[in-house]
């Protein structure tokens, strides 16, 4: 307003928007003082949250109620300490071709749909769509637009994570979908669009997880190691030696050929089933089973008897009552 006083950088004013108003502080972008009758790009820091849209108009009054100016909202969700002049200029120009790439660059891991771009830029959807066509600075995955190069970089991050997993866990090279999303470094919707892209043939996506296509075949040396380990577990029966969860052991567990008793003890599946059947038989004949009773029945040490009873409890076959175990209701009903 020509007859008003100059507006200094940092001055406090009263902002009026529709039927609401709040105090605000002016941050001029290119000068220390705005002279009457001139205009400038500025950031307004409000004392309380306001819902505004691109293109909304507002009035500024001094703290004593005198109207000193007004303006138009360019970016209602501005971030950072300093505004980006090129971004504000693109918004002010209403040029979709110029503004779309800058808008996407501000959300590199999220991307935006055509509708979201239209809302942020305050431009018609058809105008935004035309700007998106054949623009080398933009790529589209599903219905989400992102800055060029972001999808390629995300795929490379995912492939690196899968290669590390395959090298570390050859018996189970698959990661969960949630882990795959995290590996891409993208937002969930954009990561899901990348995983669903049929042109991304470098990964294998299933209901259970994500892996490299060639990583699902077990290396021959690991297969041989697993076969030998299974034979050793079967020979050990109810007294398996303490062992580490090696890749071969994890492979047997994944296939269901081995189970974990706890306390670094692993056993063959058939041995576990045999011991559980013996526990059921003793309980049905005697009504209960004690640690010493199972120890004598198996001909093992107290350590193994304790591990087997805890495994039986975890499997839902027995429950502890004092110093003894009894069959759970489900297994009593099958007597």
PDB file of N, CA, C and O in Angstrom, residues 65-115:
ATOM      1  N   UNK A  65      -3.527  -2.430  13.981  1.00  0.00           N
ATOM      2  CA  UNK A  65      -4.743  -2.536  13.187  1.00  0.00           C
ATOM      3  C   UNK A  65      -4.747  -1.816  11.866  1.00  0.00           C
ATOM      4  O   UNK A  65      -5.761  -1.829  11.154  1.00  0.00           O
ATOM      5  N   UNK A  66      -3.643  -1.199  11.451  1.00  0.00           N
ATOM      6  CA  UNK A  66      -3.594  -0.471  10.180  1.00  0.00           C
ATOM      7  C   UNK A  66      -3.226  -1.440   9.056  1.00  0.00           C
ATOM      8  O   UNK A  66      -2.257  -2.196   9.166  1.00  0.00           O
ATOM      9  N   UNK A  67      -3.999  -1.415   7.960  1.00  0.00           N
ATOM     10  CA  UNK A  67      -3.704  -2.284   6.820  1.00  0.00           C
ATOM     11  C   UNK A  67      -2.421  -1.815   6.143  1.00  0.00           C
ATOM     12  O   UNK A  67      -2.299  -0.649   5.755  1.00  0.00           O
ATOM     13  N   UNK A  68      -1.460  -2.749   5.996  1.00  0.00           N
ATOM     14  CA  UNK A  68      -0.155  -2.381   5.434  1.00  0.00           C
ATOM     15  C   UNK A  68       0.149  -3.128   4.140  1.00  0.00           C
ATOM     16  O   UNK A  68       1.136  -2.830   3.464  1.00  0.00           O
ATOM     17  N   UNK A  69      -0.657  -4.119   3.784  1.00  0.00           N
ATOM     18  CA  UNK A  69      -0.388  -4.849   2.549  1.00  0.00           C
ATOM     19  C   UNK A  69      -1.205  -6.122   2.457  1.00  0.00           C
ATOM     20  O   UNK A  69      -2.148  -6.339   3.225  1.00  0.00           O
ATOM     21  N   UNK A  70      -0.839  -6.957   1.516  1.00  0.00           N
ATOM     22  CA  UNK A  70      -1.524  -8.226   1.310  1.00  0.00           C
ATOM     23  C   UNK A  70      -0.726  -9.077   0.349  1.00  0.00           C
ATOM     24  O   UNK A  70       0.352  -8.676  -0.111  1.00  0.00           O
ATOM     25  N   UNK A  71      -1.236 -10.250   0.041  1.00  0.00           N
ATOM     26  CA  UNK A  71      -0.488 -11.111  -0.861  1.00  0.00           C
ATOM     27  C   UNK A  71      -1.247 -12.358  -1.251  1.00  0.00           C
ATOM     28  O   UNK A  71      -2.432 -12.516  -0.917  1.00  0.00           O
ATOM     29  N   UNK A  72      -0.548 -13.232  -1.958  1.00  0.00           N
ATOM     30  CA  UNK A  72      -1.108 -14.489  -2.435  1.00  0.00           C
ATOM     31  C   UNK A  72      -0.231 -15.638  -1.949  1.00  0.00           C
ATOM     32  O   UNK A  72       1.004 -15.555  -2.018  1.00  0.00           O
ATOM     33  N   UNK A  73      -0.851 -16.706  -1.465  1.00  0.00           N
ATOM     34  CA  UNK A  73      -0.112 -17.872  -0.983  1.00  0.00           C
ATOM     35  C   UNK A  73       0.482 -18.619  -2.177  1.00  0.00           C
ATOM     36  O   UNK A  73      -0.236 -19.031  -3.088  1.00  0.00           O
ATOM     37  N   UNK A  74       1.799 -18.783  -2.166  1.00  0.00           N
ATOM     38  CA  UNK A  74       2.466 -19.567  -3.203  1.00  0.00           C
ATOM     39  C   UNK A  74       2.723 -20.993  -2.730  1.00  0.00           C
ATOM     40  O   UNK A  74       2.479 -21.954  -3.452  1.00  0.00           O
ATOM     41  N   UNK A  75       3.244 -21.138  -1.523  1.00  0.00           N
ATOM     42  CA  UNK A  75       3.587 -22.458  -0.993  1.00  0.00           C
ATOM     43  C   UNK A  75       3.074 -22.560   0.441  1.00  0.00           C
ATOM     44  O   UNK A  75       3.720 -22.089   1.375  1.00  0.00           O
ATOM     45  N   UNK A  76       1.914 -23.193   0.648  1.00  0.00           N
ATOM     46  CA  UNK A  76       1.344 -23.275   1.999  1.00  0.00           C
ATOM     47  C   UNK A  76       2.094 -24.219   2.935  1.00  0.00           C
ATOM     48  O   UNK A  76       1.870 -24.195   4.137  1.00  0.00           O
ATOM     49  N   UNK A  77       2.980 -25.056   2.405  1.00  0.00           N
ATOM     50  CA  UNK A  77       3.709 -26.010   3.252  1.00  0.00           C
ATOM     51  C   UNK A  77       5.212 -25.826   3.098  1.00  0.00           C
ATOM     52  O   UNK A  77       5.956 -26.791   2.940  1.00  0.00           O
ATOM     53  N   UNK A  78       5.657 -24.588   3.130  1.00  0.00           N
ATOM     54  CA  UNK A  78       7.080 -24.289   2.966  1.00  0.00           C
ATOM     55  C   UNK A  78       7.892 -24.921   4.087  1.00  0.00           C
ATOM     56  O   UNK A  78       7.456 -24.977   5.238  1.00  0.00           O
ATOM     57  N   UNK A  79       9.079 -25.429   3.740  1.00  0.00           N
ATOM     58  CA  UNK A  79       9.964 -26.055   4.723  1.00  0.00           C
ATOM     59  C   UNK A  79      11.359 -25.451   4.617  1.00  0.00           C
ATOM     60  O   UNK A  79      11.689 -24.775   3.645  1.00  0.00           O
ATOM     61  N   UNK A  80      12.197 -25.744   5.617  1.00  0.00           N
ATOM     62  CA  UNK A  80      13.568 -25.252   5.601  1.00  0.00           C
ATOM     63  C   UNK A  80      13.680 -23.845   6.159  1.00  0.00           C
ATOM     64  O   UNK A  80      12.704 -23.105   6.274  1.00  0.00           O
ATOM     65  N   UNK A  81      14.900 -23.473   6.511  1.00  0.00           N
ATOM     66  CA  UNK A  81      15.130 -22.147   7.086  1.00  0.00           C
ATOM     67  C   UNK A  81      15.038 -21.052   6.032  1.00  0.00           C
ATOM     68  O   UNK A  81      14.566 -19.955   6.303  1.00  0.00           O
ATOM     69  N   UNK A  82      15.515 -21.351   4.826  1.00  0.00           N
ATOM     70  CA  UNK A  82      15.503 -20.350   3.762  1.00  0.00           C
ATOM     71  C   UNK A  82      14.672 -20.844   2.585  1.00  0.00           C
ATOM     72  O   UNK A  82      14.837 -21.978   2.148  1.00  0.00           O
ATOM     73  N   UNK A  83      13.797 -20.022   2.053  1.00  0.00           N
ATOM     74  CA  UNK A  83      13.010 -20.436   0.883  1.00  0.00           C
ATOM     75  C   UNK A  83      13.893 -20.563  -0.349  1.00  0.00           C
ATOM     76  O   UNK A  83      14.908 -19.873  -0.477  1.00  0.00           O
ATOM     77  N   UNK A  84      13.524 -21.451  -1.248  1.00  0.00           N
ATOM     78  CA  UNK A  84      14.252 -21.653  -2.495  1.00  0.00           C
ATOM     79  C   UNK A  84      13.704 -20.670  -3.531  1.00  0.00           C
ATOM     80  O   UNK A  84      12.562 -20.818  -3.984  1.00  0.00           O
ATOM     81  N   UNK A  85      14.489 -19.683  -3.931  1.00  0.00           N
ATOM     82  CA  UNK A  85      13.986 -18.672  -4.879  1.00  0.00           C
ATOM     83  C   UNK A  85      13.485 -19.276  -6.185  1.00  0.00           C
ATOM     84  O   UNK A  85      12.467 -18.831  -6.725  1.00  0.00           O
ATOM     85  N   UNK A  86      14.189 -20.300  -6.708  1.00  0.00           N
ATOM     86  CA  UNK A  86      13.770 -20.892  -7.981  1.00  0.00           C
ATOM     87  C   UNK A  86      12.411 -21.569  -7.848  1.00  0.00           C
ATOM     88  O   UNK A  86      11.591 -21.536  -8.774  1.00  0.00           O
ATOM     89  N   UNK A  87      12.157 -22.177  -6.693  1.00  0.00           N
ATOM     90  CA  UNK A  87      10.870 -22.828  -6.449  1.00  0.00           C
ATOM     91  C   UNK A  87       9.751 -21.792  -6.361  1.00  0.00           C
ATOM     92  O   UNK A  87       8.696 -21.936  -6.973  1.00  0.00           O
ATOM     93  N   UNK A  88       9.997 -20.718  -5.632  1.00  0.00           N
ATOM     94  CA  UNK A  88       8.979 -19.677  -5.499  1.00  0.00           C
ATOM     95  C   UNK A  88       8.717 -18.984  -6.837  1.00  0.00           C
ATOM     96  O   UNK A  88       7.575 -18.666  -7.172  1.00  0.00           O
ATOM     97  N   UNK A  89       9.768 -18.767  -7.601  1.00  0.00           N
ATOM     98  CA  UNK A  89       9.593 -18.142  -8.915  1.00  0.00           C
ATOM     99  C   UNK A  89       8.788 -19.041  -9.846  1.00  0.00           C
ATOM    100  O   UNK A  89       7.961 -18.564 -10.634  1.00  0.00           O
ATOM    101  N   UNK A  90       9.035 -20.361  -9.763  1.00  0.00           N
ATOM    102  CA  UNK A  90       8.278 -21.296 -10.598  1.00  0.00           C
ATOM    103  C   UNK A  90       6.805 -21.286 -10.213  1.00  0.00           C
ATOM    104  O   UNK A  90       5.919 -21.326 -11.078  1.00  0.00           O
ATOM    105  N   UNK A  91       6.523 -21.235  -8.913  1.00  0.00           N
ATOM    106  CA  UNK A  91       5.136 -21.174  -8.463  1.00  0.00           C
ATOM    107  C   UNK A  91       4.471 -19.880  -8.929  1.00  0.00           C
ATOM    108  O   UNK A  91       3.324 -19.875  -9.380  1.00  0.00           O
ATOM    109  N   UNK A  92       5.208 -18.800  -8.816  1.00  0.00           N
ATOM    110  CA  UNK A  92       4.654 -17.495  -9.185  1.00  0.00           C
ATOM    111  C   UNK A  92       4.394 -17.412 -10.685  1.00  0.00           C
ATOM    112  O   UNK A  92       3.460 -16.734 -11.130  1.00  0.00           O
ATOM    113  N   UNK A  93       5.188 -18.136 -11.475  1.00  0.00           N
ATOM    114  CA  UNK A  93       5.046 -18.069 -12.932  1.00  0.00           C
ATOM    115  C   UNK A  93       3.837 -18.839 -13.446  1.00  0.00           C
ATOM    116  O   UNK A  93       3.400 -18.631 -14.580  1.00  0.00           O
ATOM    117  N   UNK A  94       3.318 -19.789 -12.630  1.00  0.00           N
ATOM    118  CA  UNK A  94       2.215 -20.667 -13.062  1.00  0.00           C
ATOM    119  C   UNK A  94       2.581 -21.469 -14.306  1.00  0.00           C
ATOM    120  O   UNK A  94       1.715 -21.830 -15.106  1.00  0.00           O
ATOM    121  N   UNK A  95       3.871 -21.748 -14.464  1.00  0.00           N
ATOM    122  CA  UNK A  95       4.367 -22.527 -15.601  1.00  0.00           C
ATOM    123  C   UNK A  95       4.561 -23.976 -15.140  1.00  0.00           C
ATOM    124  O   UNK A  95       5.518 -24.288 -14.428  1.00  0.00           O
ATOM    125  N   UNK A  96       3.653 -24.869 -15.533  1.00  0.00           N
ATOM    126  CA  UNK A  96       3.718 -26.260 -15.087  1.00  0.00           C
ATOM    127  C   UNK A  96       5.004 -26.935 -15.530  1.00  0.00           C
ATOM    128  O   UNK A  96       5.584 -27.739 -14.795  1.00  0.00           O
ATOM    129  N   UNK A  97       5.469 -26.633 -16.733  1.00  0.00           N
ATOM    130  CA  UNK A  97       6.682 -27.259 -17.256  1.00  0.00           C
ATOM    131  C   UNK A  97       7.883 -26.936 -16.368  1.00  0.00           C
ATOM    132  O   UNK A  97       8.779 -27.764 -16.180  1.00  0.00           O
ATOM    133  N   UNK A  98       7.891 -25.750 -15.808  1.00  0.00           N
ATOM    134  CA  UNK A  98       8.991 -25.334 -14.948  1.00  0.00           C
ATOM    135  C   UNK A  98       8.796 -25.831 -13.511  1.00  0.00           C
ATOM    136  O   UNK A  98       9.755 -26.220 -12.835  1.00  0.00           O
ATOM    137  N   UNK A  99       7.550 -25.843 -13.042  1.00  0.00           N
ATOM    138  CA  UNK A  99       7.287 -26.126 -11.629  1.00  0.00           C
ATOM    139  C   UNK A  99       7.249 -27.612 -11.290  1.00  0.00           C
ATOM    140  O   UNK A  99       7.642 -28.009 -10.193  1.00  0.00           O
ATOM    141  N   UNK A 100       6.774 -28.459 -12.223  1.00  0.00           N
ATOM    142  CA  UNK A 100       6.614 -29.886 -11.920  1.00  0.00           C
ATOM    143  C   UNK A 100       7.930 -30.548 -11.492  1.00  0.00           C
ATOM    144  O   UNK A 100       7.988 -31.209 -10.449  1.00  0.00           O
ATOM    145  N   UNK A 101       9.036 -30.421 -12.259  1.00  0.00           N
ATOM    146  CA  UNK A 101      10.285 -31.061 -11.823  1.00  0.00           C
ATOM    147  C   UNK A 101      10.777 -30.562 -10.472  1.00  0.00           C
ATOM    148  O   UNK A 101      11.321 -31.332  -9.673  1.00  0.00           O
ATOM    149  N   UNK A 102      10.583 -29.269 -10.204  1.00  0.00           N
ATOM    150  CA  UNK A 102      11.015 -28.721  -8.918  1.00  0.00           C
ATOM    151  C   UNK A 102      10.165 -29.273  -7.779  1.00  0.00           C
ATOM    152  O   UNK A 102      10.674 -29.554  -6.688  1.00  0.00           O
ATOM    153  N   UNK A 103       8.866 -29.437  -8.028  1.00  0.00           N
ATOM    154  CA  UNK A 103       7.985 -30.002  -6.999  1.00  0.00           C
ATOM    155  C   UNK A 103       8.391 -31.436  -6.674  1.00  0.00           C
ATOM    156  O   UNK A 103       8.420 -31.842  -5.507  1.00  0.00           O
ATOM    157  N   UNK A 104       8.722 -32.217  -7.693  1.00  0.00           N
ATOM    158  CA  UNK A 104       9.118 -33.609  -7.472  1.00  0.00           C
ATOM    159  C   UNK A 104      10.483 -33.700  -6.794  1.00  0.00           C
ATOM    160  O   UNK A 104      10.723 -34.598  -5.982  1.00  0.00           O
ATOM    161  N   UNK A 105      11.375 -32.769  -7.114  1.00  0.00           N
ATOM    162  CA  UNK A 105      12.698 -32.769  -6.489  1.00  0.00           C
ATOM    163  C   UNK A 105      12.610 -32.486  -4.996  1.00  0.00           C
ATOM    164  O   UNK A 105      13.501 -32.861  -4.231  1.00  0.00           O
ATOM    165  N   UNK A 106      11.535 -31.846  -4.573  1.00  0.00           N
ATOM    166  CA  UNK A 106      11.353 -31.552  -3.151  1.00  0.00           C
ATOM    167  C   UNK A 106      10.863 -32.766  -2.373  1.00  0.00           C
ATOM    168  O   UNK A 106      10.899 -32.783  -1.148  1.00  0.00           O
ATOM    169  N   UNK A 107      10.384 -33.788  -3.091  1.00  0.00           N
ATOM    170  CA  UNK A 107       9.927 -35.023  -2.447  1.00  0.00           C
ATOM    171  C   UNK A 107      10.541 -36.218  -3.173  1.00  0.00           C
ATOM    172  O   UNK A 107       9.839 -37.033  -3.774  1.00  0.00           O
ATOM    173  N   UNK A 108      11.860 -36.352  -3.116  1.00  0.00           N
ATOM    174  CA  UNK A 108      12.543 -37.377  -3.916  1.00  0.00           C
ATOM    175  C   UNK A 108      12.199 -38.809  -3.540  1.00  0.00           C
ATOM    176  O   UNK A 108      12.239 -39.694  -4.397  1.00  0.00           O
ATOM    177  N   UNK A 109      11.877 -39.068  -2.283  1.00  0.00           N
ATOM    178  CA  UNK A 109      11.583 -40.449  -1.870  1.00  0.00           C
ATOM    179  C   UNK A 109      10.092 -40.743  -1.813  1.00  0.00           C
ATOM    180  O   UNK A 109       9.701 -41.865  -1.507  1.00  0.00           O
ATOM    181  N   UNK A 110       9.274 -39.754  -2.101  1.00  0.00           N
ATOM    182  CA  UNK A 110       7.828 -39.947  -2.029  1.00  0.00           C
ATOM    183  C   UNK A 110       7.157 -39.898  -3.395  1.00  0.00           C
ATOM    184  O   UNK A 110       6.270 -40.684  -3.686  1.00  0.00           O
ATOM    185  N   UNK A 111       7.608 -38.953  -4.238  1.00  0.00           N
ATOM    186  CA  UNK A 111       6.938 -38.760  -5.505  1.00  0.00           C
ATOM    187  C   UNK A 111       5.553 -38.172  -5.293  1.00  0.00           C
ATOM    188  O   UNK A 111       5.104 -37.969  -4.161  1.00  0.00           O
ATOM    189  N   UNK A 112       4.858 -37.903  -6.380  1.00  0.00           N
ATOM    190  CA  UNK A 112       3.530 -37.306  -6.296  1.00  0.00           C
ATOM    191  C   UNK A 112       2.683 -37.790  -7.459  1.00  0.00           C
ATOM    192  O   UNK A 112       3.197 -38.031  -8.557  1.00  0.00           O
ATOM    193  N   UNK A 113       1.395 -37.924  -7.221  1.00  0.00           N
ATOM    194  CA  UNK A 113       0.470 -38.249  -8.300  1.00  0.00           C
ATOM    195  C   UNK A 113       0.134 -36.964  -9.060  1.00  0.00           C
ATOM    196  O   UNK A 113       0.439 -35.854  -8.604  1.00  0.00           O
ATOM    197  N   UNK A 114      -0.514 -37.121 -10.195  1.00  0.00           N
ATOM    198  CA  UNK A 114      -0.928 -35.947 -10.973  1.00  0.00           C
ATOM    199  C   UNK A 114      -1.849 -35.059 -10.148  1.00  0.00           C
ATOM    200  O   UNK A 114      -1.740 -33.829 -10.170  1.00  0.00           O
ATOM    201  N   UNK A 115      -2.759 -35.683  -9.403  1.00  0.00           N
ATOM    202  CA  UNK A 115      -3.708 -34.923  -8.586  1.00  0.00           C
ATOM    203  C   UNK A 115      -2.987 -34.150  -7.486  1.00  0.00           C
ATOM    204  O   UNK A 115      -3.334 -33.002  -7.186  1.00  0.00           O
TER     205      UNK A 115
END
